[in-house]
Amino acid sequence: MQLCARKLPDDLIWVCAGKKGWNLRVSHELQSGAARSHALGNVAVLALTLISAISGENDPPPAQNVAWSSYNFKTILTWSPKPTNYSYSVQYSRLSEDKTMHCIRTRETECDLTDKLENLRSTYTADVISEPLPSAKTDFVELPYASAPHFCPYKETKIGSPKFKVIQNEDTTKMEVHVQDPLTAIKRNGRPVNIREIFTSDLMYKVQYSKAGSTGKSKTQNHSNVVKIKKLERGVSYCFTVAAYIKSRKPQHQMGAWSIPVCWPPKTASFFEEISWYVLAGGATILLFILILLIIMIVLCCKRARLSKQVKIEAASGTTTTTV
């Protein structure tokens, strides 16, 4: 690529710039020294104009949409776009500390920092740096970069839905919900740590329950993994769903994901509730088809019997006439 600009009328002076350098063209019409001096005085202005025009030709763009994605303390930094003739590197740190490089010269648009954010209660910052390929010629003073918002794993990671089971007491008006703490991506001594070990007394479980088939819901919560539900109606099936609740967090980050509902005791469905309408419709169609076949067979049998009887009558009539 080469860019050129002219100065003075009638193309008296041209200045061109490209990857191979600068080229100054002066018209032969510039005979007098004064005119030449006046023209060359404008070269600096033209040069600055061309520098601004050609600079950035091979410069990689800064990353966009830099964000944290964290689920059960599995923390990944994401961004866009997918690089073409450049790569990315990530630098991260706790606030007010020196930054460390990671995912150096990656062509991906994500970087797993789970094992790097060791202090879960600390607040971290991260930058995604756009870097030209080693073969590219650039004169960067500072590489383009984009920063992620501040992030604290303890306060912001999303908590997944827990598993649980429902146990009914001998007194059928009481049930117990036994919750299993979800495991995290954090490992200690070679084993995954659950959320109870991280949040300790900050962790509670909220339970929503309602009569099977009802839209009205009741709620309760407990610090323990066993949540007791009382004053239930005898002989009625109830559906339960559970979510973790971190009381020390900001409201938008307090609730974990709700679990899939579990109903207990299991509702005994009628025959027609267990079989879908498509199955019933198919069965009805088959029965109708069989009934039509039976009717057709009966009609054919009746016609055949009638025809056979008529043949016998005609045969007997013919025999009588011959005898006479």
PDB file of C-alpha atoms in Angstrom:
ATOM      1  CA  MET A   1       0.000   0.000   0.000  1.00  0.00           C
ATOM      2  CA  GLN A   2       1.316   3.481  -0.941  1.00  0.00           C
ATOM      3  CA  LEU A   3      -0.285   6.805  -0.083  1.00  0.00           C
ATOM      4  CA  CYS A   4       0.590  10.080  -1.837  1.00  0.00           C
ATOM      5  CA  ALA A   5      -0.368  13.718  -1.353  1.00  0.00           C
ATOM      6  CA  ARG A   6       0.430  16.822  -3.355  1.00  0.00           C
ATOM      7  CA  LYS A   7       1.035  20.405  -2.349  1.00  0.00           C
ATOM      8  CA  LEU A   8       0.914  23.575  -4.445  1.00  0.00           C
ATOM      9  CA  PRO A   9      -1.121  23.823  -7.659  1.00  0.00           C
ATOM     10  CA  ASP A  10      -0.319  21.951 -10.871  1.00  0.00           C
ATOM     11  CA  ASP A  11       1.260  18.979  -9.052  1.00  0.00           C
ATOM     12  CA  LEU A  12       4.486  20.842  -8.323  1.00  0.00           C
ATOM     13  CA  ILE A  13       5.408  18.563  -5.380  1.00  0.00           C
ATOM     14  CA  TRP A  14       4.362  15.083  -4.351  1.00  0.00           C
ATOM     15  CA  VAL A  15       5.157  13.178  -1.167  1.00  0.00           C
ATOM     16  CA  CYS A  16       4.492   9.430  -1.073  1.00  0.00           C
ATOM     17  CA  ALA A  17       4.747   6.974   1.789  1.00  0.00           C
ATOM     18  CA  GLY A  18       4.521   3.203   1.961  1.00  0.00           C
ATOM     19  CA  LYS A  19       5.977   0.153   3.642  1.00  0.00           C
ATOM     20  CA  LYS A  20       9.318   0.647   1.863  1.00  0.00           C
ATOM     21  CA  GLY A  21       9.746   4.228   3.010  1.00  0.00           C
ATOM     22  CA  TRP A  22       9.246   7.793   1.782  1.00  0.00           C
ATOM     23  CA  ASN A  23       9.505   9.196  -1.738  1.00  0.00           C
ATOM     24  CA  LEU A  24       9.690  12.915  -2.531  1.00  0.00           C
ATOM     25  CA  ARG A  25       8.865  13.996  -6.085  1.00  0.00           C
ATOM     26  CA  VAL A  26       9.528  17.619  -7.120  1.00  0.00           C
ATOM     27  CA  SER A  27       8.341  18.995 -10.447  1.00  0.00           C
ATOM     28  CA  HIS A  28      10.949  20.433 -12.883  1.00  0.00           C
ATOM     29  CA  GLU A  29       8.817  23.563 -13.009  1.00  0.00           C
ATOM     30  CA  LEU A  30      10.225  24.568  -9.606  1.00  0.00           C
ATOM     31  CA  GLN A  31      13.185  26.487 -11.005  1.00  0.00           C
ATOM     32  CA  SER A  32      13.720  29.289  -8.496  1.00  0.00           C
ATOM     33  CA  GLY A  33      15.243  28.606  -5.080  1.00  0.00           C
ATOM     34  CA  ALA A  34      12.535  30.641  -3.395  1.00  0.00           C
ATOM     35  CA  ALA A  35       9.791  28.577  -4.918  1.00  0.00           C
ATOM     36  CA  ARG A  36      11.615  25.366  -4.047  1.00  0.00           C
ATOM     37  CA  SER A  37      12.143  26.525  -0.462  1.00  0.00           C
ATOM     38  CA  HIS A  38       8.471  27.455  -0.128  1.00  0.00           C
ATOM     39  CA  ALA A  39       7.391  24.080  -1.489  1.00  0.00           C
ATOM     40  CA  LEU A  40       9.749  22.033   0.640  1.00  0.00           C
ATOM     41  CA  GLY A  41       8.538  23.887   3.711  1.00  0.00           C
ATOM     42  CA  ASN A  42       5.261  22.103   3.307  1.00  0.00           C
ATOM     43  CA  VAL A  43       6.824  18.629   3.260  1.00  0.00           C
ATOM     44  CA  ALA A  44       6.659  18.327   7.052  1.00  0.00           C
ATOM     45  CA  VAL A  45       2.928  18.997   7.028  1.00  0.00           C
ATOM     46  CA  LEU A  46       2.403  16.418   4.312  1.00  0.00           C
ATOM     47  CA  ALA A  47       4.528  13.855   6.154  1.00  0.00           C
ATOM     48  CA  LEU A  48       2.492  14.190   9.339  1.00  0.00           C
ATOM     49  CA  THR A  49      -0.703  13.790   7.338  1.00  0.00           C
ATOM     50  CA  LEU A  50       0.545  10.622   5.686  1.00  0.00           C
ATOM     51  CA  ILE A  51       1.821   9.154   8.965  1.00  0.00           C
ATOM     52  CA  SER A  52      -1.642   9.453  10.455  1.00  0.00           C
ATOM     53  CA  ALA A  53      -3.098   7.901   7.309  1.00  0.00           C
ATOM     54  CA  ILE A  54      -0.857   4.841   7.173  1.00  0.00           C
ATOM     55  CA  SER A  55      -0.409   4.249  10.882  1.00  0.00           C
ATOM     56  CA  GLY A  56      -2.567   1.398  12.150  1.00  0.00           C
ATOM     57  CA  GLU A  57      -2.420  -0.463   8.859  1.00  0.00           C
ATOM     58  CA  ASN A  58      -1.185  -3.616  10.645  1.00  0.00           C
ATOM     59  CA  ASP A  59      -2.242  -2.700  14.141  1.00  0.00           C
ATOM     60  CA  PRO A  60      -4.407  -5.348  15.865  1.00  0.00           C
ATOM     61  CA  PRO A  61      -7.674  -4.039  17.297  1.00  0.00           C
ATOM     62  CA  PRO A  62      -8.318  -4.073  21.040  1.00  0.00           C
ATOM     63  CA  ALA A  63     -10.477  -6.890  22.401  1.00  0.00           C
ATOM     64  CA  GLN A  64     -14.185  -6.307  22.926  1.00  0.00           C
ATOM     65  CA  ASN A  65     -16.826  -7.571  25.358  1.00  0.00           C
ATOM     66  CA  VAL A  66     -14.271  -8.629  27.968  1.00  0.00           C
ATOM     67  CA  ALA A  67     -16.180 -10.359  30.777  1.00  0.00           C
ATOM     68  CA  TRP A  68     -15.911 -12.937  33.561  1.00  0.00           C
ATOM     69  CA  SER A  69     -17.813 -16.213  33.380  1.00  0.00           C
ATOM     70  CA  SER A  70     -17.791 -18.097  36.696  1.00  0.00           C
ATOM     71  CA  TYR A  71     -19.886 -21.125  37.717  1.00  0.00           C
ATOM     72  CA  ASN A  72     -19.195 -22.955  40.981  1.00  0.00           C
ATOM     73  CA  PHE A  73     -15.807 -21.167  41.042  1.00  0.00           C
ATOM     74  CA  LYS A  74     -14.858 -22.355  37.559  1.00  0.00           C
ATOM     75  CA  THR A  75     -13.733 -18.930  36.334  1.00  0.00           C
ATOM     76  CA  ILE A  76     -13.029 -18.084  32.693  1.00  0.00           C
ATOM     77  CA  LEU A  77     -12.246 -14.706  31.118  1.00  0.00           C
ATOM     78  CA  THR A  78     -13.969 -14.277  27.737  1.00  0.00           C
ATOM     79  CA  TRP A  79     -13.797 -11.693  24.945  1.00  0.00           C
ATOM     80  CA  SER A  80     -14.205 -11.148  21.201  1.00  0.00           C
ATOM     81  CA  PRO A  81     -13.520 -11.107  18.260  1.00  0.00           C
ATOM     82  CA  LYS A  82     -11.696 -14.158  16.977  1.00  0.00           C
ATOM     83  CA  PRO A  83      -8.180 -13.000  15.968  1.00  0.00           C
ATOM     84  CA  THR A  84      -6.993 -13.065  12.346  1.00  0.00           C
ATOM     85  CA  ASN A  85      -3.410 -11.890  11.873  1.00  0.00           C
ATOM     86  CA  TYR A  86      -2.735 -11.283  15.563  1.00  0.00           C
ATOM     87  CA  SER A  87      -3.035 -12.992  18.960  1.00  0.00           C
ATOM     88  CA  TYR A  88      -4.046 -12.238  22.542  1.00  0.00           C
ATOM     89  CA  SER A  89      -2.349 -12.407  25.920  1.00  0.00           C
ATOM     90  CA  VAL A  90      -3.957 -11.994  29.335  1.00  0.00           C
ATOM     91  CA  GLN A  91      -2.536 -10.271  32.374  1.00  0.00           C
ATOM     92  CA  TYR A  92      -4.288 -10.458  35.746  1.00  0.00           C
ATOM     93  CA  SER A  93      -3.711  -9.535  39.370  1.00  0.00           C
ATOM     94  CA  ARG A  94      -5.339  -8.724  42.647  1.00  0.00           C
ATOM     95  CA  LEU A  95      -6.105  -5.048  42.997  1.00  0.00           C
ATOM     96  CA  SER A  96      -3.022  -2.891  43.638  1.00  0.00           C
ATOM     97  CA  GLU A  97      -0.612  -5.766  42.941  1.00  0.00           C
ATOM     98  CA  ASP A  98       1.738  -6.514  40.042  1.00  0.00           C
ATOM     99  CA  LYS A  99       0.133  -8.237  37.108  1.00  0.00           C
ATOM    100  CA  THR A 100       0.987 -11.744  35.900  1.00  0.00           C
ATOM    101  CA  MET A 101       0.812 -12.959  32.301  1.00  0.00           C
ATOM    102  CA  HIS A 102      -1.275 -15.998  31.329  1.00  0.00           C
ATOM    103  CA  CYS A 103      -2.653 -17.521  28.111  1.00  0.00           C
ATOM    104  CA  ILE A 104       0.233 -15.918  26.233  1.00  0.00           C
ATOM    105  CA  ARG A 105      -0.197 -15.381  22.474  1.00  0.00           C
ATOM    106  CA  THR A 106      -3.409 -17.407  22.351  1.00  0.00           C
ATOM    107  CA  ARG A 107      -5.622 -17.490  19.270  1.00  0.00           C
ATOM    108  CA  GLU A 108      -8.642 -18.341  21.435  1.00  0.00           C
ATOM    109  CA  THR A 109     -11.177 -15.911  22.913  1.00  0.00           C
ATOM    110  CA  GLU A 110     -11.153 -17.268  26.454  1.00  0.00           C
ATOM    111  CA  CYS A 111      -8.679 -17.917  29.247  1.00  0.00           C
ATOM    112  CA  ASP A 112      -9.224 -20.233  32.228  1.00  0.00           C
ATOM    113  CA  LEU A 113      -8.094 -18.460  35.405  1.00  0.00           C
ATOM    114  CA  THR A 114      -9.653 -20.878  37.907  1.00  0.00           C
ATOM    115  CA  ASP A 115      -6.362 -22.009  39.407  1.00  0.00           C
ATOM    116  CA  LYS A 116      -4.866 -18.510  39.330  1.00  0.00           C
ATOM    117  CA  LEU A 117      -7.437 -16.789  41.546  1.00  0.00           C
ATOM    118  CA  GLU A 118      -6.228 -18.456  44.725  1.00  0.00           C
ATOM    119  CA  ASN A 119      -7.656 -16.029  47.273  1.00  0.00           C
ATOM    120  CA  LEU A 120     -11.395 -16.353  46.609  1.00  0.00           C
ATOM    121  CA  ARG A 121     -12.326 -13.330  48.731  1.00  0.00           C
ATOM    122  CA  SER A 122      -9.945 -10.979  46.887  1.00  0.00           C
ATOM    123  CA  THR A 123     -10.982  -8.689  44.028  1.00  0.00           C
ATOM    124  CA  TYR A 124      -9.189  -9.246  40.735  1.00  0.00           C
ATOM    125  CA  THR A 125      -8.587  -7.252  37.581  1.00  0.00           C
ATOM    126  CA  ALA A 126      -7.574  -8.518  34.144  1.00  0.00           C
ATOM    127  CA  ASP A 127      -6.522  -7.081  30.781  1.00  0.00           C
ATOM    128  CA  VAL A 128      -6.687  -8.713  27.356  1.00  0.00           C
ATOM    129  CA  ILE A 129      -3.777  -7.492  25.219  1.00  0.00           C
ATOM    130  CA  SER A 130      -3.869  -7.623  21.411  1.00  0.00           C
ATOM    131  CA  GLU A 131      -0.452  -8.514  19.993  1.00  0.00           C
ATOM    132  CA  PRO A 132       0.747  -8.499  16.374  1.00  0.00           C
ATOM    133  CA  LEU A 133       2.367 -11.633  15.022  1.00  0.00           C
ATOM    134  CA  PRO A 134       6.141 -11.836  15.599  1.00  0.00           C
ATOM    135  CA  SER A 135       6.774 -11.302  11.862  1.00  0.00           C
ATOM    136  CA  ALA A 136       4.764  -8.066  11.748  1.00  0.00           C
ATOM    137  CA  LYS A 137       6.630  -4.737  11.771  1.00  0.00           C
ATOM    138  CA  THR A 138       5.121  -2.264  14.209  1.00  0.00           C
ATOM    139  CA  ASP A 139       6.270   0.739  16.196  1.00  0.00           C
ATOM    140  CA  PHE A 140       4.029   0.386  19.243  1.00  0.00           C
ATOM    141  CA  VAL A 141       4.566   2.526  22.280  1.00  0.00           C
ATOM    142  CA  GLU A 142       1.808   0.543  24.041  1.00  0.00           C
ATOM    143  CA  LEU A 143      -0.065  -2.516  22.758  1.00  0.00           C
ATOM    144  CA  PRO A 144      -3.866  -2.217  22.432  1.00  0.00           C
ATOM    145  CA  TYR A 145      -5.725  -3.760  25.346  1.00  0.00           C
ATOM    146  CA  ALA A 146      -9.144  -3.949  26.970  1.00  0.00           C
ATOM    147  CA  SER A 147      -9.884  -4.377  30.659  1.00  0.00           C
ATOM    148  CA  ALA A 148     -12.406  -6.617  32.378  1.00  0.00           C
ATOM    149  CA  PRO A 149     -14.559  -5.291  35.216  1.00  0.00           C
ATOM    150  CA  HIS A 150     -13.360  -6.040  38.731  1.00  0.00           C
ATOM    151  CA  PHE A 151     -14.307  -9.526  39.902  1.00  0.00           C
ATOM    152  CA  CYS A 152     -14.468 -11.277  43.291  1.00  0.00           C
ATOM    153  CA  PRO A 153     -15.079 -15.067  43.087  1.00  0.00           C
ATOM    154  CA  TYR A 154     -16.531 -15.323  46.590  1.00  0.00           C
ATOM    155  CA  LYS A 155     -19.096 -12.607  45.912  1.00  0.00           C
ATOM    156  CA  GLU A 156     -19.946 -13.212  42.262  1.00  0.00           C
ATOM    157  CA  THR A 157     -19.506 -16.803  41.069  1.00  0.00           C
ATOM    158  CA  LYS A 158     -22.827 -18.424  40.132  1.00  0.00           C
ATOM    159  CA  ILE A 159     -23.897 -21.338  42.327  1.00  0.00           C
ATOM    160  CA  GLY A 160     -25.406 -24.379  40.623  1.00  0.00           C
ATOM    161  CA  SER A 161     -28.541 -26.208  41.711  1.00  0.00           C
ATOM    162  CA  PRO A 162     -28.085 -28.772  44.517  1.00  0.00           C
ATOM    163  CA  LYS A 163     -29.229 -32.391  44.584  1.00  0.00           C
ATOM    164  CA  PHE A 164     -31.596 -33.437  47.357  1.00  0.00           C
ATOM    165  CA  LYS A 165     -33.977 -36.129  48.545  1.00  0.00           C
ATOM    166  CA  VAL A 166     -37.225 -35.992  50.496  1.00  0.00           C
ATOM    167  CA  ILE A 167     -37.869 -38.213  53.515  1.00  0.00           C
ATOM    168  CA  GLN A 168     -41.334 -38.542  55.018  1.00  0.00           C
ATOM    169  CA  ASN A 169     -41.637 -39.087  58.763  1.00  0.00           C
ATOM    170  CA  GLU A 170     -44.023 -41.535  60.396  1.00  0.00           C
ATOM    171  CA  ASP A 171     -46.123 -38.486  61.111  1.00  0.00           C
ATOM    172  CA  THR A 172     -47.237 -37.867  57.539  1.00  0.00           C
ATOM    173  CA  THR A 173     -47.713 -34.159  58.219  1.00  0.00           C
ATOM    174  CA  LYS A 174     -43.911 -33.726  58.384  1.00  0.00           C
ATOM    175  CA  MET A 175     -41.184 -34.178  55.775  1.00  0.00           C
ATOM    176  CA  GLU A 176     -37.435 -33.572  55.667  1.00  0.00           C
ATOM    177  CA  VAL A 177     -35.467 -32.236  52.697  1.00  0.00           C
ATOM    178  CA  HIS A 178     -31.865 -33.522  52.758  1.00  0.00           C
ATOM    179  CA  VAL A 179     -29.637 -31.306  50.580  1.00  0.00           C
ATOM    180  CA  GLN A 180     -26.273 -32.306  49.094  1.00  0.00           C
ATOM    181  CA  ASP A 181     -23.724 -29.460  48.847  1.00  0.00           C
ATOM    182  CA  PRO A 182     -22.691 -28.852  45.190  1.00  0.00           C
ATOM    183  CA  LEU A 183     -19.038 -29.458  44.375  1.00  0.00           C
ATOM    184  CA  THR A 184     -16.854 -26.644  43.025  1.00  0.00           C
ATOM    185  CA  ALA A 185     -13.906 -26.421  40.610  1.00  0.00           C
ATOM    186  CA  ILE A 186     -11.597 -25.659  43.554  1.00  0.00           C
ATOM    187  CA  LYS A 187      -9.397 -28.534  44.690  1.00  0.00           C
ATOM    188  CA  ARG A 188      -7.633 -29.034  48.001  1.00  0.00           C
ATOM    189  CA  ASN A 189      -5.402 -32.014  48.687  1.00  0.00           C
ATOM    190  CA  GLY A 190      -6.425 -33.475  45.344  1.00  0.00           C
ATOM    191  CA  ARG A 191     -10.177 -33.466  45.966  1.00  0.00           C
ATOM    192  CA  PRO A 192     -12.905 -31.024  44.875  1.00  0.00           C
ATOM    193  CA  VAL A 193     -14.215 -28.687  47.567  1.00  0.00           C
ATOM    194  CA  ASN A 194     -17.967 -28.238  48.079  1.00  0.00           C
ATOM    195  CA  ILE A 195     -19.647 -24.880  48.580  1.00  0.00           C
ATOM    196  CA  ARG A 196     -20.202 -25.503  52.321  1.00  0.00           C
ATOM    197  CA  GLU A 197     -16.433 -25.615  52.842  1.00  0.00           C
ATOM    198  CA  ILE A 198     -16.063 -22.237  51.141  1.00  0.00           C
ATOM    199  CA  PHE A 199     -19.082 -20.280  52.380  1.00  0.00           C
ATOM    200  CA  THR A 200     -19.372 -21.979  55.814  1.00  0.00           C
ATOM    201  CA  SER A 201     -21.914 -20.013  57.904  1.00  0.00           C
ATOM    202  CA  ASP A 202     -22.773 -17.714  54.957  1.00  0.00           C
ATOM    203  CA  LEU A 203     -24.493 -20.615  53.202  1.00  0.00           C
ATOM    204  CA  MET A 204     -28.200 -21.282  53.598  1.00  0.00           C
ATOM    205  CA  TYR A 205     -30.662 -23.352  51.614  1.00  0.00           C
ATOM    206  CA  LYS A 206     -34.071 -22.076  50.554  1.00  0.00           C
ATOM    207  CA  VAL A 207     -36.867 -24.560  49.913  1.00  0.00           C
ATOM    208  CA  GLN A 208     -40.042 -23.860  47.936  1.00  0.00           C
ATOM    209  CA  TYR A 209     -42.877 -26.373  48.131  1.00  0.00           C
ATOM    210  CA  SER A 210     -46.494 -26.682  47.076  1.00  0.00           C
ATOM    211  CA  LYS A 211     -49.219 -29.261  46.664  1.00  0.00           C
ATOM    212  CA  ALA A 212     -48.761 -31.280  43.486  1.00  0.00           C
ATOM    213  CA  GLY A 213     -50.645 -29.515  40.703  1.00  0.00           C
ATOM    214  CA  SER A 214     -51.082 -26.305  42.717  1.00  0.00           C
ATOM    215  CA  THR A 215     -49.589 -22.907  41.790  1.00  0.00           C
ATOM    216  CA  GLY A 216     -49.483 -21.566  45.349  1.00  0.00           C
ATOM    217  CA  LYS A 217     -46.012 -21.935  46.935  1.00  0.00           C
ATOM    218  CA  SER A 218     -44.663 -21.836  50.463  1.00  0.00           C
ATOM    219  CA  LYS A 219     -41.035 -21.058  51.390  1.00  0.00           C
ATOM    220  CA  THR A 220     -38.646 -21.893  54.199  1.00  0.00           C
ATOM    221  CA  GLN A 221     -34.883 -21.747  54.723  1.00  0.00           C
ATOM    222  CA  ASN A 222     -32.207 -23.179  56.976  1.00  0.00           C
ATOM    223  CA  HIS A 223     -28.445 -23.035  57.563  1.00  0.00           C
ATOM    224  CA  SER A 224     -28.397 -26.819  57.865  1.00  0.00           C
ATOM    225  CA  ASN A 225     -28.405 -29.353  55.036  1.00  0.00           C
ATOM    226  CA  VAL A 226     -31.587 -30.822  56.522  1.00  0.00           C
ATOM    227  CA  VAL A 227     -34.659 -28.617  56.140  1.00  0.00           C
ATOM    228  CA  LYS A 228     -37.728 -29.734  58.083  1.00  0.00           C
ATOM    229  CA  ILE A 229     -41.194 -29.048  56.674  1.00  0.00           C
ATOM    230  CA  LYS A 230     -44.141 -29.203  59.066  1.00  0.00           C
ATOM    231  CA  LYS A 231     -47.913 -28.804  59.062  1.00  0.00           C
ATOM    232  CA  LEU A 232     -48.507 -30.633  55.807  1.00  0.00           C
ATOM    233  CA  GLU A 233     -51.831 -32.205  54.897  1.00  0.00           C
ATOM    234  CA  ARG A 234     -52.105 -35.961  55.291  1.00  0.00           C
ATOM    235  CA  GLY A 235     -52.330 -38.023  52.137  1.00  0.00           C
ATOM    236  CA  VAL A 236     -51.345 -35.101  49.895  1.00  0.00           C
ATOM    237  CA  SER A 237     -48.365 -35.154  47.499  1.00  0.00           C
ATOM    238  CA  TYR A 238     -46.044 -32.127  47.731  1.00  0.00           C
ATOM    239  CA  CYS A 239     -43.431 -30.900  45.233  1.00  0.00           C
ATOM    240  CA  PHE A 240     -40.133 -29.404  46.452  1.00  0.00           C
ATOM    241  CA  THR A 241     -37.356 -27.350  44.830  1.00  0.00           C
ATOM    242  CA  VAL A 242     -34.122 -26.140  46.488  1.00  0.00           C
ATOM    243  CA  ALA A 243     -31.528 -23.372  45.893  1.00  0.00           C
ATOM    244  CA  ALA A 244     -28.426 -22.148  47.715  1.00  0.00           C
ATOM    245  CA  TYR A 245     -28.621 -18.701  49.296  1.00  0.00           C
ATOM    246  CA  ILE A 246     -25.551 -16.602  50.249  1.00  0.00           C
ATOM    247  CA  LYS A 247     -26.803 -13.962  52.651  1.00  0.00           C
ATOM    248  CA  SER A 248     -23.592 -11.849  52.677  1.00  0.00           C
ATOM    249  CA  ARG A 249     -23.741 -11.119  48.947  1.00  0.00           C
ATOM    250  CA  LYS A 250     -25.410  -8.270  47.099  1.00  0.00           C
ATOM    251  CA  PRO A 251     -29.042  -9.080  46.247  1.00  0.00           C
ATOM    252  CA  GLN A 252     -28.382  -9.821  42.563  1.00  0.00           C
ATOM    253  CA  HIS A 253     -25.818 -12.486  43.495  1.00  0.00           C
ATOM    254  CA  GLN A 254     -27.442 -14.080  46.560  1.00  0.00           C
ATOM    255  CA  MET A 255     -29.535 -16.831  44.954  1.00  0.00           C
ATOM    256  CA  GLY A 256     -28.132 -19.921  43.320  1.00  0.00           C
ATOM    257  CA  ALA A 257     -29.923 -21.881  40.610  1.00  0.00           C
ATOM    258  CA  TRP A 258     -33.149 -23.663  41.583  1.00  0.00           C
ATOM    259  CA  SER A 259     -33.197 -27.458  41.367  1.00  0.00           C
ATOM    260  CA  ILE A 260     -35.616 -29.575  39.374  1.00  0.00           C
ATOM    261  CA  PRO A 261     -38.821 -30.199  41.427  1.00  0.00           C
ATOM    262  CA  VAL A 262     -39.162 -33.483  43.294  1.00  0.00           C
ATOM    263  CA  CYS A 263     -42.653 -34.618  44.389  1.00  0.00           C
ATOM    264  CA  TRP A 264     -43.288 -36.799  47.438  1.00  0.00           C
ATOM    265  CA  PRO A 265     -44.995 -39.085  47.958  1.00  0.00           C
ATOM    266  CA  PRO A 266     -45.091 -39.777  44.227  1.00  0.00           C
ATOM    267  CA  LYS A 267     -48.489 -38.906  42.856  1.00  0.00           C
ATOM    268  CA  THR A 268     -50.398 -41.985  41.646  1.00  0.00           C
ATOM    269  CA  ALA A 269     -51.706 -41.095  38.251  1.00  0.00           C
ATOM    270  CA  SER A 270     -54.819 -42.618  36.738  1.00  0.00           C
ATOM    271  CA  PHE A 271     -54.635 -44.817  33.677  1.00  0.00           C
ATOM    272  CA  PHE A 272     -55.741 -41.987  31.388  1.00  0.00           C
ATOM    273  CA  GLU A 273     -53.199 -39.538  32.948  1.00  0.00           C
ATOM    274  CA  GLU A 274     -50.319 -41.948  32.372  1.00  0.00           C
ATOM    275  CA  ILE A 275     -51.228 -42.601  28.745  1.00  0.00           C
ATOM    276  CA  SER A 276     -50.930 -39.656  26.393  1.00  0.00           C
ATOM    277  CA  TRP A 277     -53.749 -38.491  24.172  1.00  0.00           C
ATOM    278  CA  TYR A 278     -51.722 -39.504  21.109  1.00  0.00           C
ATOM    279  CA  VAL A 279     -51.643 -43.115  22.316  1.00  0.00           C
ATOM    280  CA  LEU A 280     -55.370 -43.055  23.068  1.00  0.00           C
ATOM    281  CA  ALA A 281     -56.145 -41.576  19.658  1.00  0.00           C
ATOM    282  CA  GLY A 282     -53.984 -44.206  17.963  1.00  0.00           C
ATOM    283  CA  GLY A 283     -55.679 -47.001  19.870  1.00  0.00           C
ATOM    284  CA  ALA A 284     -59.113 -45.673  19.006  1.00  0.00           C
ATOM    285  CA  THR A 285     -58.164 -45.512  15.333  1.00  0.00           C
ATOM    286  CA  ILE A 286     -56.974 -49.137  15.358  1.00  0.00           C
ATOM    287  CA  LEU A 287     -60.173 -50.301  17.084  1.00  0.00           C
ATOM    288  CA  LEU A 288     -62.275 -48.434  14.521  1.00  0.00           C
ATOM    289  CA  PHE A 289     -60.329 -50.028  11.674  1.00  0.00           C
ATOM    290  CA  ILE A 290     -60.859 -53.518  13.159  1.00  0.00           C
ATOM    291  CA  LEU A 291     -64.571 -52.813  13.608  1.00  0.00           C
ATOM    292  CA  ILE A 292     -64.887 -51.750   9.971  1.00  0.00           C
ATOM    293  CA  LEU A 293     -63.132 -54.952   8.856  1.00  0.00           C
ATOM    294  CA  LEU A 294     -65.498 -57.054  10.950  1.00  0.00           C
ATOM    295  CA  ILE A 295     -68.530 -55.347   9.429  1.00  0.00           C
ATOM    296  CA  ILE A 296     -67.166 -55.872   5.915  1.00  0.00           C
ATOM    297  CA  MET A 297     -66.479 -59.554   6.632  1.00  0.00           C
ATOM    298  CA  ILE A 298     -69.960 -60.047   8.079  1.00  0.00           C
ATOM    299  CA  VAL A 299     -71.576 -58.402   5.032  1.00  0.00           C
ATOM    300  CA  LEU A 300     -69.509 -60.543   2.640  1.00  0.00           C
ATOM    301  CA  CYS A 301     -70.391 -63.707   4.556  1.00  0.00           C
ATOM    302  CA  CYS A 302     -74.081 -62.826   4.458  1.00  0.00           C
ATOM    303  CA  LYS A 303     -73.954 -62.193   0.720  1.00  0.00           C
ATOM    304  CA  ARG A 304     -72.096 -65.466   0.143  1.00  0.00           C
ATOM    305  CA  ALA A 305     -74.643 -67.408   2.233  1.00  0.00           C
ATOM    306  CA  ARG A 306     -77.542 -65.762   0.390  1.00  0.00           C
ATOM    307  CA  LEU A 307     -75.980 -66.547  -2.989  1.00  0.00           C
ATOM    308  CA  SER A 308     -75.345 -70.154  -1.985  1.00  0.00           C
ATOM    309  CA  LYS A 309     -78.948 -70.543  -0.872  1.00  0.00           C
ATOM    310  CA  GLN A 310     -80.218 -69.074  -4.139  1.00  0.00           C
ATOM    311  CA  VAL A 311     -78.082 -71.485  -6.157  1.00  0.00           C
ATOM    312  CA  LYS A 312     -79.463 -74.437  -4.218  1.00  0.00           C
ATOM    313  CA  ILE A 313     -83.046 -73.258  -4.801  1.00  0.00           C
ATOM    314  CA  GLU A 314     -82.440 -72.860  -8.542  1.00  0.00           C
ATOM    315  CA  ALA A 315     -80.829 -76.279  -8.680  1.00  0.00           C
ATOM    316  CA  ALA A 316     -83.765 -77.912  -6.904  1.00  0.00           C
ATOM    317  CA  SER A 317     -86.241 -76.149  -9.215  1.00  0.00           C
ATOM    318  CA  GLY A 318     -84.438 -77.438 -12.305  1.00  0.00           C
ATOM    319  CA  THR A 319     -84.504 -81.004 -11.046  1.00  0.00           C
ATOM    320  CA  THR A 320     -88.290 -80.920 -10.442  1.00  0.00           C
ATOM    321  CA  THR A 321     -89.008 -79.667 -13.972  1.00  0.00           C
ATOM    322  CA  THR A 322     -86.983 -82.493 -15.566  1.00  0.00           C
ATOM    323  CA  THR A 323     -88.866 -85.204 -13.676  1.00  0.00           C
ATOM    324  CA  VAL A 324     -92.250 -83.949 -14.873  1.00  0.00           C
TER     325      VAL A 324
END
